[in-house]
Coordinates of N, CA and C and ligand atoms in Angstrom, one line a residue:
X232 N 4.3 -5.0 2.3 CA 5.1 -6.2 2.4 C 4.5 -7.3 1.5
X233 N 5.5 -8.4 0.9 CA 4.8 -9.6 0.0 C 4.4 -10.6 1.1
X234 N 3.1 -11.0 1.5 CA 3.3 -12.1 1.8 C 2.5 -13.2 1.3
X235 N 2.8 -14.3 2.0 CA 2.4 -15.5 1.3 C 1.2 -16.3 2.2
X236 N 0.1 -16.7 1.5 CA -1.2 -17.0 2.6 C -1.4 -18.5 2.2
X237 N -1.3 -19.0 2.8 CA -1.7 -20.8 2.6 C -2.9 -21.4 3.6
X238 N -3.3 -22.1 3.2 CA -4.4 -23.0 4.1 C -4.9 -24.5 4.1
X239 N -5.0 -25.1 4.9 CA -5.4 -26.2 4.4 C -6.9 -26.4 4.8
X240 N -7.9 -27.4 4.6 CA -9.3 -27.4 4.6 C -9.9 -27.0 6.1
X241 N -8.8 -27.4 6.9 CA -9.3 -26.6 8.0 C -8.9 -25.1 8.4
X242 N -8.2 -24.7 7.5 CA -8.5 -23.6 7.8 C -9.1 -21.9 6.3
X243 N -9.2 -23.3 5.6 CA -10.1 -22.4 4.2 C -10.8 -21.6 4.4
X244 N -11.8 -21.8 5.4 CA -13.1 -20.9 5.9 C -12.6 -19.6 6.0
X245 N -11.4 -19.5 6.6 CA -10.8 -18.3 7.0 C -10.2 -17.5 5.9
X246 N -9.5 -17.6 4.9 CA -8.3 -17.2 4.0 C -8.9 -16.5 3.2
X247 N -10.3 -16.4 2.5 CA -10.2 -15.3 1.9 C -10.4 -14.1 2.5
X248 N -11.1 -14.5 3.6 CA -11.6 -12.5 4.3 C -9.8 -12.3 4.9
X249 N -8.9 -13.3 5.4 CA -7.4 -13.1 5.5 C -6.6 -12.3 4.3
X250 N -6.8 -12.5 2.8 CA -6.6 -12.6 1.7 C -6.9 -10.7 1.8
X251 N -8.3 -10.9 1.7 CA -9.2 -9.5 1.7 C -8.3 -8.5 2.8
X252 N -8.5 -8.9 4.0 CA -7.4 -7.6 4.7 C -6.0 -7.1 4.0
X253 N -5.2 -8.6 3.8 CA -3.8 -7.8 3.9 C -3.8 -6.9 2.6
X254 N -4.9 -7.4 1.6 CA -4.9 -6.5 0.0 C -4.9 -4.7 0.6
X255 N -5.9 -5.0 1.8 CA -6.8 -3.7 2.0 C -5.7 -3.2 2.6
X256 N -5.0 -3.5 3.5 CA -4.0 -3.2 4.1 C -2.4 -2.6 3.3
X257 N -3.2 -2.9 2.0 CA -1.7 -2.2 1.0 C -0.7 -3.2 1.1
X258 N -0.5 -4.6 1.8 CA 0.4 -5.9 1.0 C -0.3 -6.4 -0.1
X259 N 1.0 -7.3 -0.5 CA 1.0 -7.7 -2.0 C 0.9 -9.4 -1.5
X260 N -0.1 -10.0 -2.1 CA -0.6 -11.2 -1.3 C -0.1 -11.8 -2.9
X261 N 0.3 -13.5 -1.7 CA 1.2 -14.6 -3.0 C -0.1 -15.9 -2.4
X262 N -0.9 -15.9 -2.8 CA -2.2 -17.3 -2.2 C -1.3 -18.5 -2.2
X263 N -1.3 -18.9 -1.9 CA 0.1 -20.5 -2.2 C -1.6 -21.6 -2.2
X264 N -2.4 -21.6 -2.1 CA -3.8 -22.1 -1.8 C -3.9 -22.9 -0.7
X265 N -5.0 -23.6 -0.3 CA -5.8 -24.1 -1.1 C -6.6 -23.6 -2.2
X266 N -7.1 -23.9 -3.5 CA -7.8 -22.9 -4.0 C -8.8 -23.2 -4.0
X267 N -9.3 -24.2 -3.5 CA -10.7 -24.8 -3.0 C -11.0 -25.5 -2.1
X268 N -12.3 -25.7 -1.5 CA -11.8 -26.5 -0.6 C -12.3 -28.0 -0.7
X269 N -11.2 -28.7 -0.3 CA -11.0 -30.1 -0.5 C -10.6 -31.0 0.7
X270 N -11.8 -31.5 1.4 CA -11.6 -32.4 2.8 C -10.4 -33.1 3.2
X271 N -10.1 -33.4 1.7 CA -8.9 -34.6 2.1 C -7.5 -33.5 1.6
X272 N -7.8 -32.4 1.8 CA -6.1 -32.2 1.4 C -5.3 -31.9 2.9
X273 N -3.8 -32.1 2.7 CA -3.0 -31.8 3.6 C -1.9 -30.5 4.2
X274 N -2.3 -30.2 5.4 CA -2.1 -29.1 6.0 C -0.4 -28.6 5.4
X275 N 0.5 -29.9 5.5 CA 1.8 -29.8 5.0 C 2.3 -28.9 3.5
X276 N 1.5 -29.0 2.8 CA 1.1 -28.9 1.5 C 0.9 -27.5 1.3
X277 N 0.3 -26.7 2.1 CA 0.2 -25.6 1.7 C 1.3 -24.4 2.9
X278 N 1.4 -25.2 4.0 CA 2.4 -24.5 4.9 C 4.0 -24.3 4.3
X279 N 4.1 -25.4 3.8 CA 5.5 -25.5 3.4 C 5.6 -24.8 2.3
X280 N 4.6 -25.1 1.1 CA 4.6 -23.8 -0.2 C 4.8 -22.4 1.1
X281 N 3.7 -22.1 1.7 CA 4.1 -20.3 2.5 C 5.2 -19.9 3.0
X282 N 6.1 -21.1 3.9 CA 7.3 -21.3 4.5 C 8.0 -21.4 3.5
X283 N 8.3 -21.5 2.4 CA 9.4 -21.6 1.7 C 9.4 -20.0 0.5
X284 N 8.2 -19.8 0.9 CA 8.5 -18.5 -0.4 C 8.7 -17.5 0.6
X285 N 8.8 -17.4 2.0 CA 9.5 -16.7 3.0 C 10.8 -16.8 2.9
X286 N 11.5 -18.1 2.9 CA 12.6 -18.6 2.8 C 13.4 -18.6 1.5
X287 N 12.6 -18.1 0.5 CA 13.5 -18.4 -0.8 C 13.1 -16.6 -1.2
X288 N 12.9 -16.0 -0.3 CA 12.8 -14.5 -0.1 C 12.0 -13.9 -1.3
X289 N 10.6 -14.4 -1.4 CA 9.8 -14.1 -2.4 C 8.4 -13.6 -1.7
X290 N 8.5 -13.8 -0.2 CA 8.0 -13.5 0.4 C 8.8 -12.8 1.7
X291 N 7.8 -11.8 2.3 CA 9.0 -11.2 3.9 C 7.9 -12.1 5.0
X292 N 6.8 -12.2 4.5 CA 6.2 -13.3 5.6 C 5.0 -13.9 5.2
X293 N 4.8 -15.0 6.3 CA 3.5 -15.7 6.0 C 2.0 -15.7 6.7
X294 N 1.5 -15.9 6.5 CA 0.2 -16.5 7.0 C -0.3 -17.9 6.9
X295 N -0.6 -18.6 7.7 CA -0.4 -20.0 7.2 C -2.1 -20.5 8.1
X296 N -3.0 -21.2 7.8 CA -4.2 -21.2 8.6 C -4.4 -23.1 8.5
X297 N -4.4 -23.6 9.4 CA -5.1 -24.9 9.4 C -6.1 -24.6 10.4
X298 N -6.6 -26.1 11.0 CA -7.7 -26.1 12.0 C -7.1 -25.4 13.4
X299 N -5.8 -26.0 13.8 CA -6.2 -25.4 15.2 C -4.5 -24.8 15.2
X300 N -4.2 -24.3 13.9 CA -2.9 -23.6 13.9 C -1.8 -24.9 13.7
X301 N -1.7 -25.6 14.3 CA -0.8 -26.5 15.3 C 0.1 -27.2 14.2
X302 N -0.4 -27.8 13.1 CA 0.1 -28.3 12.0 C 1.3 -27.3 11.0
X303 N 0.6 -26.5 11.0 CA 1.1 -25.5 10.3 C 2.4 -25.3 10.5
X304 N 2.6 -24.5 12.5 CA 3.2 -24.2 12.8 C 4.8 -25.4 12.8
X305 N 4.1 -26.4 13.0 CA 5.0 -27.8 13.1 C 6.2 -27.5 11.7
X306 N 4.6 -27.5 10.7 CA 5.7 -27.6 9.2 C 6.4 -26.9 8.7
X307 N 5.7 -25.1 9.4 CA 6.5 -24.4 8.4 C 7.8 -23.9 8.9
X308 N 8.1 -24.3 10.5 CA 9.5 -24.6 11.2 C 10.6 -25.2 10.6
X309 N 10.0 -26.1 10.0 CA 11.0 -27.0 9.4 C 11.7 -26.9 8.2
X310 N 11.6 -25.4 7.6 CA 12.0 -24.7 6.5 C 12.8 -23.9 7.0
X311 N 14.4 -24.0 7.3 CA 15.5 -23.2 7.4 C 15.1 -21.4 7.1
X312 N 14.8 -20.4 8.3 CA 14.9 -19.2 8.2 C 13.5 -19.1 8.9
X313 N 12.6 -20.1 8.7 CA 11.0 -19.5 8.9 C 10.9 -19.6 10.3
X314 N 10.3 -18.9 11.3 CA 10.1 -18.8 12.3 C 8.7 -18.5 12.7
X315 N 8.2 -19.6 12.8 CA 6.4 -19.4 12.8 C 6.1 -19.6 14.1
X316 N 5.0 -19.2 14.3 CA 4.3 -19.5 15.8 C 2.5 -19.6 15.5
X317 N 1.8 -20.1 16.3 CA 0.6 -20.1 16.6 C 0.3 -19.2 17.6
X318 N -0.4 -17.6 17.1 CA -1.0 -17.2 18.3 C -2.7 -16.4 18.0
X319 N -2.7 -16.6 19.3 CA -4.4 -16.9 19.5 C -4.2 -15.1 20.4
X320 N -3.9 -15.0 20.6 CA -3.7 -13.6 21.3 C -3.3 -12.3 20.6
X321 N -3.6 -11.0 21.1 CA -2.7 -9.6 20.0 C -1.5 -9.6 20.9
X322 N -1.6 -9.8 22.2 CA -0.1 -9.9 22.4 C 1.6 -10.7 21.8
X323 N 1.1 -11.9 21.6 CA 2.0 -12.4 21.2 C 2.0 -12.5 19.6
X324 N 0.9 -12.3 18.8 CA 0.8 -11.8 17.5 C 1.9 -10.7 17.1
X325 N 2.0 -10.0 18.1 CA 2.6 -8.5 17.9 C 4.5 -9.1 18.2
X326 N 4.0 -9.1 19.5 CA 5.4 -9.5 20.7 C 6.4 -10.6 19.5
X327 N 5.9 -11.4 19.3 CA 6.6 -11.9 18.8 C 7.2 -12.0 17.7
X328 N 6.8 -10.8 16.8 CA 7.7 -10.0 15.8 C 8.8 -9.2 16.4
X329 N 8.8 -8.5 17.6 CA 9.3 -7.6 18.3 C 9.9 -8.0 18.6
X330 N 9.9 -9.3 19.3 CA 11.3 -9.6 20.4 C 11.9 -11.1 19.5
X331 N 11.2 -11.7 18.9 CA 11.6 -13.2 18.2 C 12.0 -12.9 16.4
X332 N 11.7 -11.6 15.8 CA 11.6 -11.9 14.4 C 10.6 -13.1 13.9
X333 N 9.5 -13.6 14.5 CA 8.3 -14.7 13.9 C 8.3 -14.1 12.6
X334 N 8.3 -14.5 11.7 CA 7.7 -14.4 10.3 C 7.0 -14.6 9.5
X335 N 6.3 -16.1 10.4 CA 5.1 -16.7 9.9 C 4.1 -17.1 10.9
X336 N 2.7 -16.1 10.9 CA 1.9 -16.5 12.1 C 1.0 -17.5 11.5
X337 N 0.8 -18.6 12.4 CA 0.1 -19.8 12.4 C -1.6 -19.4 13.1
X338 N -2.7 -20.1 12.5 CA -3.9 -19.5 13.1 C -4.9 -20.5 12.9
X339 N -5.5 -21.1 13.9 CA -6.4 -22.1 13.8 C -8.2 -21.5 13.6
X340 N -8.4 -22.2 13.1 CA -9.4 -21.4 12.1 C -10.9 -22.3 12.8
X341 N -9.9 -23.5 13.5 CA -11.9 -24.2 14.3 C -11.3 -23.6 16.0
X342 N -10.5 -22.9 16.0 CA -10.3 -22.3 17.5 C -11.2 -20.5 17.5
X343 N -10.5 -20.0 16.5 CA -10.9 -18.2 16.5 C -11.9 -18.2 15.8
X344 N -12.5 -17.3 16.1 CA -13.4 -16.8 15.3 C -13.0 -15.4 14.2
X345 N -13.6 -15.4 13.0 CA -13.2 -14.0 12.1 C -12.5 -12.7 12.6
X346 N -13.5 -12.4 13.5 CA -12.8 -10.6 13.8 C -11.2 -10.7 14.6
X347 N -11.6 -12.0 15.3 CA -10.2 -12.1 16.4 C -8.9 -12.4 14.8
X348 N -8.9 -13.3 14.6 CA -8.1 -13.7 13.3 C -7.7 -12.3 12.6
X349 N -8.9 -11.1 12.0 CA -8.3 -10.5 11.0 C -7.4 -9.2 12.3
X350 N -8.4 -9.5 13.1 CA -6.9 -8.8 14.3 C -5.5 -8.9 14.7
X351 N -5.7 -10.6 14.8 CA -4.4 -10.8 14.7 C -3.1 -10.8 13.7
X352 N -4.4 -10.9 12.6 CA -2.9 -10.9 11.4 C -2.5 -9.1 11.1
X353 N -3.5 -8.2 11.5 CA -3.3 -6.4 11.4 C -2.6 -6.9 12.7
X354 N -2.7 -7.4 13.9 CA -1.4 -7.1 14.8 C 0.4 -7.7 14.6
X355 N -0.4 -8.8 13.7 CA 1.5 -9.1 13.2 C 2.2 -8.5 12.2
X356 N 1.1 -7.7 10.8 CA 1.7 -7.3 10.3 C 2.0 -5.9 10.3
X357 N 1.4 -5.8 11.6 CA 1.6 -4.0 11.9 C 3.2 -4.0 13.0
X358 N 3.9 -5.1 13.3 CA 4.4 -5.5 13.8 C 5.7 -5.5 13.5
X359 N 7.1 -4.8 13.9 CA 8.4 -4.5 13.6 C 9.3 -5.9 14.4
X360 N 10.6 -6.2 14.1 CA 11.4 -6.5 14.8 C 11.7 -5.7 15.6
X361 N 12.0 -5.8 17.0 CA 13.1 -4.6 17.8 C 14.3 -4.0 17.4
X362 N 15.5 -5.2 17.2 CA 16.3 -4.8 16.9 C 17.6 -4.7 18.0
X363 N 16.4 -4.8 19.3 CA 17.1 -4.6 20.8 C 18.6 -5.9 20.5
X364 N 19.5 -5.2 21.4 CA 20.7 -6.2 21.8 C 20.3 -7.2 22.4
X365 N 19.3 -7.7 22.6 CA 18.8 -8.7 23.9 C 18.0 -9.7 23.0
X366 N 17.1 -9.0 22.0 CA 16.6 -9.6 20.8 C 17.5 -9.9 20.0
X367 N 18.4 -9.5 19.6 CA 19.1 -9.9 18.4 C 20.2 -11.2 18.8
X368 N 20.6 -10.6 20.2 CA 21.6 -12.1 20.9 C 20.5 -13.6 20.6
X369 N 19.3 -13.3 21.4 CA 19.0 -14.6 21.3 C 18.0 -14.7 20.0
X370 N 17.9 -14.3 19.3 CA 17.7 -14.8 17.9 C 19.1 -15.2 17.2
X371 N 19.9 -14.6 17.4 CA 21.5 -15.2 16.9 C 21.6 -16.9 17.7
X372 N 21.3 -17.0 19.1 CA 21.0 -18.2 19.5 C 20.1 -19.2 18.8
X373 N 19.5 -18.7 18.0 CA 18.5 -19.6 17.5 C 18.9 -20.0 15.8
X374 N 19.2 -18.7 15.3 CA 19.9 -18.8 13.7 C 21.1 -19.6 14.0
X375 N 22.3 -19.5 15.0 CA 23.1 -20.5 15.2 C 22.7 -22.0 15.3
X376 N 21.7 -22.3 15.9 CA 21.5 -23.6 15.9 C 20.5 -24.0 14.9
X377 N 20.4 -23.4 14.3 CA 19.7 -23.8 12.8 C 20.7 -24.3 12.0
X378 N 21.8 -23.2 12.0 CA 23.0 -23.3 10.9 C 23.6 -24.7 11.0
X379 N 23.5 -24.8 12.5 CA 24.1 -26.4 12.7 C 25.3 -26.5 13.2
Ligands
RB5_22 C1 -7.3 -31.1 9.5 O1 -8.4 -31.9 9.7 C2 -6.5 -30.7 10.7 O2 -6.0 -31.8 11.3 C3 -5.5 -29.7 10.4 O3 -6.1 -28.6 9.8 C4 -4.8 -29.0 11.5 O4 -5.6 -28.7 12.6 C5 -3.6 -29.7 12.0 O5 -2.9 -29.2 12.9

């Protein structure tokens, strides 16, 4: 899959060994950066570059890392199609490709530590939609009220 990895200074620490799996994993990584790390830059900045090259279908999904996910997840919502979430768990890492179509996992980088993180992102991207009628209704619930 292409996906797109963004960060902002809080969550830099994390993105290359992030970077390093999905390569190893046989995806095609798009860095949206930070490309260094820089105290004062903003979480918005790099979420929204990952959320939009999901959304302008240049990417099939994101990875997006600040400090405690939370930012991320806020911004890269707000990009018509992107469906992100913060998760700290392999359950809902996974689950919520399965039953939500998530497309872009959010991951706080002063919350997890390394091994859990590169877990999580091998559980999202090992991770299918269903497809089920039950999933698809209420994600049609949700694409409906996007559309407006
Ligand atoms: C940056 O200091 C921090 O606020 C940001 O990375 C993130 O945690 C926001 O949700």
């Amino acid at each position: 899959m292409r996906v797109a990895v963004g960060a902002d200074h809080g969550g830099f620490p994390l993105k290359a060994d992030i970077v390093e799996l999905l390569k190893k994993l046989g995806h095609e990584v798009t860095d949206v950066g930070a490309h260094e790390y820089d105290a004062a830059d903003d979480y918005p900045d790099f979420a929204l570059a990952a959320a939009k090259a999901v959304a302008s279908g240049n990417a099939d999904r994101a990875v997006i890392l600040c400090g405690s996910g939370v930012g991320a997840s806020v911004a890269a919502n707000k990009v018509r199609g992107v469906r992100a979430a913060v998760c700290h768990d392999l359950y809902s890492a996974a689950q919520g490709v399965e039953h939500d179509d998530m497309n872009a996992l959010c991951l706080g980088a002063r919350i997890i530590e390394g091994e859990l993180a590169l877990a999580l992102v091998t559980a999202f991207m090992g991770a299918k939609f269903s497809g089920e009628e039950r999933h698809a209704r209420r994600l049609k619930k949700v694409l409906d009220e996007e559309a407006g």
